[in-house]
Every structure is written in C-alpha cells, then in structure tokens.
Amino acid sequence: MKKILLVMLLAAWSGLCIAHTQGDEAAVAHSADQALPLKSIQFGPYKITALHDGDMALNPAVFDQNFSQQEVQAIFQGQSADPVKPMQTSVNAFLIEDDLGNLTLIDSGAGNCEGNHRGAAVQQIAAAGYKTSDVGTVLLTHLHPDHVCGIENQTKAVFPFATVYVSEKELSYWLSENTLAHLTADQQAQCTSTAAQIKAALAPYHQIRSVRTFKTGAVINGIEAVESAGHTPGHVSYQLQYQGRHLVFVGDIVHSANLQFEYPALSVNFDFDPVQSGKNREHFFKNYAAQDSLIAAAHLPFPGIGKIKQNKAGSFEWSPIGSPATPATPATPATPATPAT
C-alpha cells in the first residue's frame, strides 16, 4: 500500500512541475510590435478586459488521464480531433476595473519565462489604455510560470503599487523543501527550475512586503476565492457576483473546448491530481451551467469568455462570447485608475 501511494505521489509531483514543457506544445512566436487582440465586456459595474498574453499549441498527447488509451482514441475520433496536430489555444489574463476605477489583474501571463511566443500581457494593458502602475491588486489562480512570471521583469516589480495575492496552500507547496524530497533527479531538476522562476517572480513583491496569502472563501475587492484544486494543490478560481449573476475566472480547470466539455473527466498529464481535476471540472461545469454563469478561462481560445451549456448528464458545451447563445455586452470606455498605496 505504501509503495502504491509513493508511486501516486511521484506521478503527481512530476505532473505539477512539468506545467507546459516544450514537448507538450509548439511555440507560436509574436514580435514586440505585433498587434494582439483586445476584448472588453461590461459585467454590471465592472469592466472586464481580456488580455492576450500569447498563443499556445498543446500536444494532443497530454490529454490522456482518467481514460484508457483505447477510450482516448475513441474520444478523439468522436470529437473529430487530430491526435497528432497541435491544438491551437491561448494564454489569457484578465483585468477588472470597478466603478471607482480600481484595477485588479487576474493572472499575469508568462513574462520572460517562456520565450518570445508569450509575455504580451503588459503591452496589452497599455493597449487597453492603462498603466502598470494603475494596477492595485494581482490575484493569482496558481503559480505556474505562464500565470505568475508576468509580474516581474529584470528583478523589478512590473506592478509597483500592487498587492499580490496567492492561496496559502499554493505558496506553501512551492516554498516547501519537502516538495522535492521524493523525486528522481530528472524530476527534481524540472521542479527546481519551475520553483526558481516562481520565486524570482515573487521576489520583488516579497521585498516590499506586498505578497499576501489567503484561504479559500476569502473575499478580496469583492471577488471570492473558490477552491478548485487539481491542476495544482492550491489552485483557486475567482468569482464576481452582481445582482444574482456570476462571472468566474477559472484559471486552468480546462485546457480544451473541443474535448473537456464533452468529456470533463479527461485530464491533462500535467495536472497535479488528474482524478481530482476531472471531478472538480464536472462539478463546476454543472454549477456554472445551472447558474448561467459567465466564465473567463486562461487557456480557451481568446478571449476565453463565454458560458457553459449542459447537454446531457456529464456532458457540456462551450458557448464563447459573441456566439448566438452568448451575445457580447458592449464595454464602456476605459477610466484611468488611481494607483493603489
């Protein structure tokens, strides 16, 4: 029994540290002056701007958890998904402006951690009419480099007046020496590299004592942290409510609109706990469909905003914003925010 448990833990630790490796994806380059899309919607008093950090082309082979090889093949065939050709998707961050002009950033993109094919979130903030110094709060869904590295550049805080929030469970995992204790040498190297990127990203904020942790259920700037562990141990989603409506920033609970809405139990091999990830995905999809919630996802095609429709027991459908099922709401013009102190 102990041996089985150790094998399960090794697999989980390895998956957590892998995140998105070069073997998992094909690079899609963008130049510094390349125009990337912007999309803003209005949610009650909140203006939501989707920031396109860059593109991602996932290796289809990563979608192999919780089903047999034969079942995975049947899923791909049934969804007319190419089992070899990289799956094109996006890396998205989201900027929230409230009616007082306060700015909250949900995730920050990859910064300089993943080459020149990502890291455009900061220039997207400028393109939307804001300054990085306007951002008063950064909420991180989890600490993978494509979500946290955008807060730092050349050892400096990109958002100098911001307080950075991350779940207590997530931060303690990455800062714990026990994380590497039972890994192989190769796994330790991968985890050490990822942890180093995370620590470097947070370092300038630790120096000015502007990193805060929280437990799930916490409310920050009117935004509730909802536990959604599985992809990482401390992964959270962030929920806005207004007059009975919900908008949820779900982070990495989903990576494929084509596969995981029809088969929510299908997890990627870089989930920390693929079983928990699949169970949570089905649970949240069911709730979001029942509540008619708006969803903002980090790795669905840009802008990653839409709604979930339940078709049958355990099966769902993604309706991106702007489609007939989910019409877009025009946004009001940007209002410059006052820097937080």
Coordinates of C-alpha atoms in Angstrom, one line a residue:
M1 CA 0.0 0.0 0.0
K2 CA 2.8 2.4 0.9
K3 CA 4.5 1.6 -2.4
I4 CA 1.4 2.4 -4.4
L5 CA 0.9 5.6 -2.5
L6 CA 4.5 6.7 -3.2
V7 CA 4.1 5.9 -7.0
M8 CA 0.9 8.1 -7.0
L9 CA 2.7 10.9 -5.2
L10 CA 5.7 10.8 -7.6
A11 CA 3.3 11.0 -10.6
A12 CA 1.5 14.0 -9.0
W13 CA 4.7 15.8 -8.1
S14 CA 6.1 15.3 -11.6
G15 CA 2.9 16.5 -13.3
L16 CA 2.8 19.6 -11.1
C17 CA 6.3 20.7 -12.0
I18 CA 6.1 19.9 -15.7
A19 CA 3.4 22.6 -16.4
H20 CA 3.8 23.2 -20.1
T21 CA 7.0 21.8 -21.5
Q22 CA 8.5 22.2 -24.9
G23 CA 7.4 18.6 -25.6
D24 CA 3.8 19.5 -24.7
E25 CA 3.5 22.4 -27.1
A26 CA 4.7 24.0 -30.2
A27 CA 5.9 27.6 -30.0
V28 CA 3.9 30.3 -31.7
A29 CA 6.1 33.5 -31.9
H30 CA 4.9 37.0 -31.7
S31 CA 7.0 40.1 -32.2
A32 CA 7.1 43.0 -29.7
D33 CA 5.2 45.3 -32.2
Q34 CA 2.7 42.7 -33.4
A35 CA -0.8 43.8 -32.7
L36 CA -2.7 41.4 -30.5
P37 CA -6.4 41.4 -29.9
L38 CA -8.3 43.1 -27.1
K39 CA -11.7 42.3 -25.8
S40 CA -13.7 44.1 -23.2
I41 CA -17.2 43.4 -21.8
Q42 CA -19.3 45.0 -19.1
F43 CA -20.4 43.0 -16.1
G44 CA -22.6 45.2 -14.0
P45 CA -20.3 48.0 -12.7
Y46 CA -17.2 46.0 -13.7
K47 CA -15.4 46.4 -16.9
I48 CA -13.6 43.2 -17.8
T49 CA -10.7 43.3 -20.3
A50 CA -9.3 40.0 -21.7
L51 CA -5.5 40.3 -22.2
H52 CA -4.0 38.0 -24.9
D53 CA -0.6 37.0 -23.5
G54 CA 0.2 34.9 -26.5
D55 CA -0.7 31.6 -28.2
M56 CA -0.3 28.0 -27.2
A57 CA -0.3 24.9 -29.3
L58 CA -0.8 21.9 -27.0
N59 CA 0.4 18.4 -27.9
P60 CA -2.8 16.3 -28.1
A61 CA -0.9 13.5 -26.2
V62 CA -1.2 15.4 -22.9
F63 CA -4.9 14.6 -22.9
D64 CA -4.5 11.1 -21.6
Q65 CA -5.6 10.9 -18.0
N66 CA -8.5 9.0 -16.4
F67 CA -9.3 7.0 -19.6
S68 CA -7.7 4.0 -21.2
Q69 CA -5.6 4.5 -24.4
Q70 CA -8.5 3.0 -26.4
E71 CA -11.0 5.3 -24.8
V72 CA -8.9 8.3 -25.5
Q73 CA -8.6 7.3 -29.2
A74 CA -12.4 6.9 -29.3
I75 CA -12.8 10.4 -27.7
F76 CA -10.6 12.0 -30.3
Q77 CA -12.4 10.2 -33.1
G78 CA -15.8 11.2 -31.8
Q79 CA -14.8 14.8 -31.5
S80 CA -13.0 14.9 -34.9
A81 CA -9.9 15.9 -33.1
D82 CA -6.5 15.3 -34.7
P83 CA -4.4 13.1 -32.3
V84 CA -1.2 14.4 -33.8
K85 CA -1.6 18.0 -34.9
P86 CA -1.0 20.6 -32.1
M87 CA -4.2 22.1 -30.6
Q88 CA -4.2 25.8 -31.0
T89 CA -5.3 27.8 -28.0
S90 CA -4.4 30.9 -26.0
V91 CA -2.9 32.2 -22.8
N92 CA -5.3 34.8 -21.3
A93 CA -5.1 37.1 -18.3
F94 CA -8.0 39.4 -17.3
L95 CA -8.2 43.0 -16.0
I96 CA -11.1 44.1 -13.8
E97 CA -12.0 47.8 -13.4
D98 CA -14.6 48.6 -10.8
D99 CA -16.9 51.6 -10.8
L100 CA -14.3 53.5 -8.6
G101 CA -11.5 53.0 -11.2
N102 CA -9.7 50.3 -9.1
L103 CA -7.9 47.7 -11.2
T104 CA -7.5 44.1 -10.3
L105 CA -5.5 41.7 -12.5
I106 CA -6.3 38.0 -12.7
D107 CA -3.0 36.2 -13.5
S108 CA -0.2 38.0 -15.4
G109 CA 0.9 35.8 -18.3
A110 CA 4.3 34.3 -18.8
G111 CA 6.5 37.4 -18.8
N112 CA 10.1 36.4 -19.8
C113 CA 9.7 32.8 -18.6
E114 CA 8.6 31.1 -21.8
G115 CA 10.4 32.7 -24.7
N116 CA 9.1 35.2 -27.3
H117 CA 5.8 33.4 -28.0
R118 CA 4.2 34.6 -24.8
G119 CA 4.6 37.5 -22.4
A120 CA 2.4 40.2 -24.1
A121 CA 0.0 40.9 -21.2
V122 CA 1.8 44.0 -20.1
Q123 CA 1.7 45.6 -23.6
Q124 CA -2.0 44.6 -23.7
I125 CA -2.6 46.5 -20.5
A126 CA -1.0 49.6 -22.2
A127 CA -3.1 49.0 -25.4
A128 CA -6.2 49.0 -23.2
G129 CA -5.4 52.5 -22.0
Y130 CA -3.9 51.7 -18.6
K131 CA -0.5 51.9 -16.9
T132 CA 1.0 49.0 -14.9
S133 CA 1.2 51.5 -12.0
D134 CA -2.6 51.7 -12.1
V135 CA -2.9 48.0 -11.0
G136 CA -3.6 47.8 -7.3
T137 CA -4.2 44.1 -6.9
V138 CA -3.0 40.9 -8.6
L139 CA -4.9 37.7 -8.0
L140 CA -3.1 34.5 -9.0
T141 CA -5.1 31.4 -9.7
H142 CA -1.9 29.3 -9.2
L143 CA 1.8 29.6 -9.6
H144 CA 2.7 28.0 -12.9
P145 CA 5.1 30.3 -14.8
D146 CA 2.6 31.2 -17.5
H147 CA 0.4 32.8 -14.8
V148 CA 2.9 34.4 -12.4
C149 CA 6.0 35.4 -14.4
G150 CA 4.4 38.4 -15.9
I151 CA 4.5 40.3 -12.5
E152 CA 8.3 40.6 -12.7
N153 CA 10.8 41.9 -15.2
Q154 CA 14.6 42.0 -14.7
T155 CA 14.2 41.7 -10.9
K156 CA 11.8 44.6 -10.8
A157 CA 8.1 44.6 -9.9
V158 CA 6.1 45.2 -13.1
F159 CA 3.1 46.4 -10.9
P160 CA 4.9 48.6 -8.3
F161 CA 1.8 49.6 -6.4
A162 CA 0.1 46.2 -6.4
T163 CA -0.5 43.7 -3.7
V164 CA -0.1 40.2 -5.0
Y165 CA -2.5 37.5 -3.6
V166 CA -2.0 33.7 -3.9
S167 CA -3.6 30.9 -1.9
E168 CA -1.8 29.9 1.2
K169 CA -1.8 26.2 0.2
E170 CA -0.3 27.0 -3.3
L171 CA 2.5 29.2 -2.0
S172 CA 3.5 26.9 0.9
Y173 CA 3.8 24.0 -1.6
W174 CA 6.2 25.8 -3.9
L175 CA 8.3 27.2 -1.0
S176 CA 8.5 23.8 0.8
E177 CA 11.7 21.9 0.7
N178 CA 9.7 18.7 1.1
T179 CA 8.3 19.1 -2.4
L180 CA 11.5 17.7 -4.0
A181 CA 12.3 15.1 -1.3
H182 CA 10.9 12.0 -3.1
L183 CA 11.5 12.9 -6.7
T184 CA 14.0 11.4 -9.2
A185 CA 17.0 13.5 -10.3
D186 CA 15.3 14.5 -13.6
Q187 CA 12.0 15.4 -11.8
Q188 CA 14.0 17.4 -9.2
A189 CA 15.7 19.4 -12.0
Q190 CA 12.4 20.3 -13.6
C191 CA 10.7 21.2 -10.3
T192 CA 13.8 23.2 -9.2
S193 CA 13.7 25.2 -12.4
T194 CA 10.0 25.9 -12.1
A195 CA 10.2 26.8 -8.4
A196 CA 13.1 29.2 -9.2
Q197 CA 11.0 31.0 -11.8
I198 CA 8.2 31.3 -9.3
K199 CA 10.4 32.6 -6.5
A200 CA 12.1 35.1 -8.9
A201 CA 8.7 36.4 -10.0
L202 CA 7.5 36.9 -6.4
A203 CA 10.9 38.2 -5.0
P204 CA 10.4 42.0 -5.7
Y205 CA 7.0 41.9 -4.0
H206 CA 8.4 39.9 -1.0
Q207 CA 11.0 42.7 -0.7
I208 CA 8.4 45.4 -0.3
R209 CA 6.1 43.1 1.7
S210 CA 3.3 43.1 -0.8
V211 CA 2.6 39.4 -1.1
R212 CA -0.5 38.2 0.8
T213 CA -1.9 34.7 1.2
F214 CA -5.4 33.6 1.9
K215 CA -7.6 30.6 2.5
T216 CA -10.3 29.7 0.1
G217 CA -13.5 31.5 0.7
A218 CA -11.6 34.8 1.2
V219 CA -13.1 37.9 -0.5
I220 CA -10.7 40.4 -2.0
N221 CA -12.0 43.6 -3.6
G222 CA -15.4 41.9 -3.7
I223 CA -14.0 38.9 -5.5
E224 CA -14.4 35.5 -3.8
A225 CA -11.6 32.9 -3.9
V226 CA -13.1 29.5 -4.7
E227 CA -11.1 26.3 -4.2
S228 CA -10.6 24.4 -7.5
A229 CA -7.5 22.3 -6.7
G230 CA -6.4 19.5 -9.0
H231 CA -4.3 21.3 -11.6
T232 CA -2.1 22.4 -8.7
P233 CA -2.6 21.7 -5.0
G234 CA -3.7 25.3 -4.2
H235 CA -5.4 26.3 -7.5
V236 CA -8.3 28.7 -7.0
S237 CA -10.9 30.3 -9.2
Y238 CA -12.2 33.9 -8.6
Q239 CA -15.9 34.7 -8.6
L240 CA -17.6 38.0 -9.1
Q241 CA -21.3 38.4 -8.3
Y242 CA -23.6 41.2 -9.2
Q243 CA -27.4 41.1 -8.8
G244 CA -27.6 37.3 -8.8
R245 CA -25.3 36.9 -11.8
H246 CA -21.9 35.3 -11.7
L247 CA -18.6 35.8 -13.5
V248 CA -15.9 33.2 -12.7
F249 CA -12.2 33.4 -13.6
V250 CA -11.5 29.7 -13.7
G251 CA -7.7 29.6 -14.3
D252 CA -6.6 26.2 -15.6
I253 CA -9.5 23.9 -14.8
V254 CA -10.0 23.5 -18.6
H255 CA -7.5 23.3 -21.5
S256 CA -9.6 22.2 -24.4
A257 CA -13.0 23.4 -25.5
N258 CA -13.3 20.5 -28.0
L259 CA -12.5 17.7 -25.6
Q260 CA -13.1 18.6 -22.0
F261 CA -16.6 20.0 -22.1
E262 CA -17.9 16.8 -23.8
Y263 CA -15.6 14.7 -21.5
P264 CA -15.0 16.6 -18.3
A265 CA -13.2 13.7 -16.7
L266 CA -10.5 13.8 -19.3
S267 CA -7.5 15.5 -17.7
V268 CA -4.0 16.5 -18.9
N269 CA -0.9 14.8 -17.8
F270 CA 0.5 17.9 -16.2
D271 CA -2.3 18.2 -13.7
F272 CA -1.1 17.6 -10.1
D273 CA -4.1 15.3 -9.4
P274 CA -5.8 14.3 -12.6
V275 CA -8.6 12.5 -10.8
Q276 CA -9.5 15.5 -8.6
S277 CA -9.1 17.8 -11.6
G278 CA -11.7 15.8 -13.5
K279 CA -14.1 15.6 -10.7
N280 CA -13.9 19.3 -10.0
R281 CA -14.3 20.1 -13.6
E282 CA -17.6 18.2 -13.9
H283 CA -18.8 19.7 -10.6
F284 CA -18.0 23.3 -11.6
F285 CA -19.3 22.9 -15.2
K286 CA -22.6 21.6 -13.8
N287 CA -22.9 24.5 -11.4
Y288 CA -21.9 27.1 -13.9
A289 CA -24.3 25.8 -16.5
A290 CA -27.2 25.8 -13.9
Q291 CA -26.3 29.4 -12.8
D292 CA -25.9 30.6 -16.3
S293 CA -22.5 32.0 -15.2
L294 CA -20.1 33.8 -17.4
I295 CA -16.7 32.0 -17.5
A296 CA -13.3 33.5 -18.1
A297 CA -10.7 30.8 -18.8
A298 CA -6.9 31.1 -19.1
H299 CA -6.5 28.5 -21.8
L300 CA -9.5 28.6 -24.1
P301 CA -9.2 30.4 -27.4
F302 CA -9.1 34.2 -26.9
P303 CA -10.8 36.0 -25.3
G304 CA -11.7 32.8 -23.3
I305 CA -15.0 34.3 -22.1
G306 CA -18.3 32.5 -22.5
K307 CA -21.0 30.3 -21.0
I308 CA -21.4 26.6 -20.4
K309 CA -24.5 24.7 -21.5
Q310 CA -25.3 21.2 -20.1
N311 CA -26.5 18.9 -22.9
K312 CA -26.9 15.7 -21.0
A313 CA -25.7 14.0 -17.8
G314 CA -22.0 14.6 -17.6
S315 CA -21.8 16.4 -21.0
F316 CA -21.4 20.1 -21.6
E317 CA -20.9 22.6 -24.5
W318 CA -18.9 25.8 -24.6
S319 CA -20.6 28.9 -26.0
P320 CA -17.9 31.6 -26.4
I321 CA -19.0 35.2 -26.0
G322 CA -20.2 36.7 -29.3
S323 CA -21.9 33.5 -30.4
P324 CA -25.7 33.4 -30.8
A325 CA -26.0 31.7 -27.4
T326 CA -23.8 34.2 -25.6
P327 CA -24.0 37.7 -27.1
A328 CA -21.3 40.2 -26.2
T329 CA -22.1 43.1 -24.0
P330 CA -20.5 46.4 -25.1
A331 CA -18.0 47.8 -22.8
T332 CA -17.8 51.4 -21.6
P333 CA -14.7 53.4 -22.3
A334 CA -11.7 53.0 -20.0
T335 CA -11.5 55.2 -16.9
P336 CA -7.9 55.8 -15.7
A337 CA -7.5 54.3 -12.2
T338 CA -5.8 55.9 -9.2
P339 CA -2.6 53.9 -8.2
A340 CA -3.1 51.9 -5.0
T341 CA -1.0 52.8 -2.0

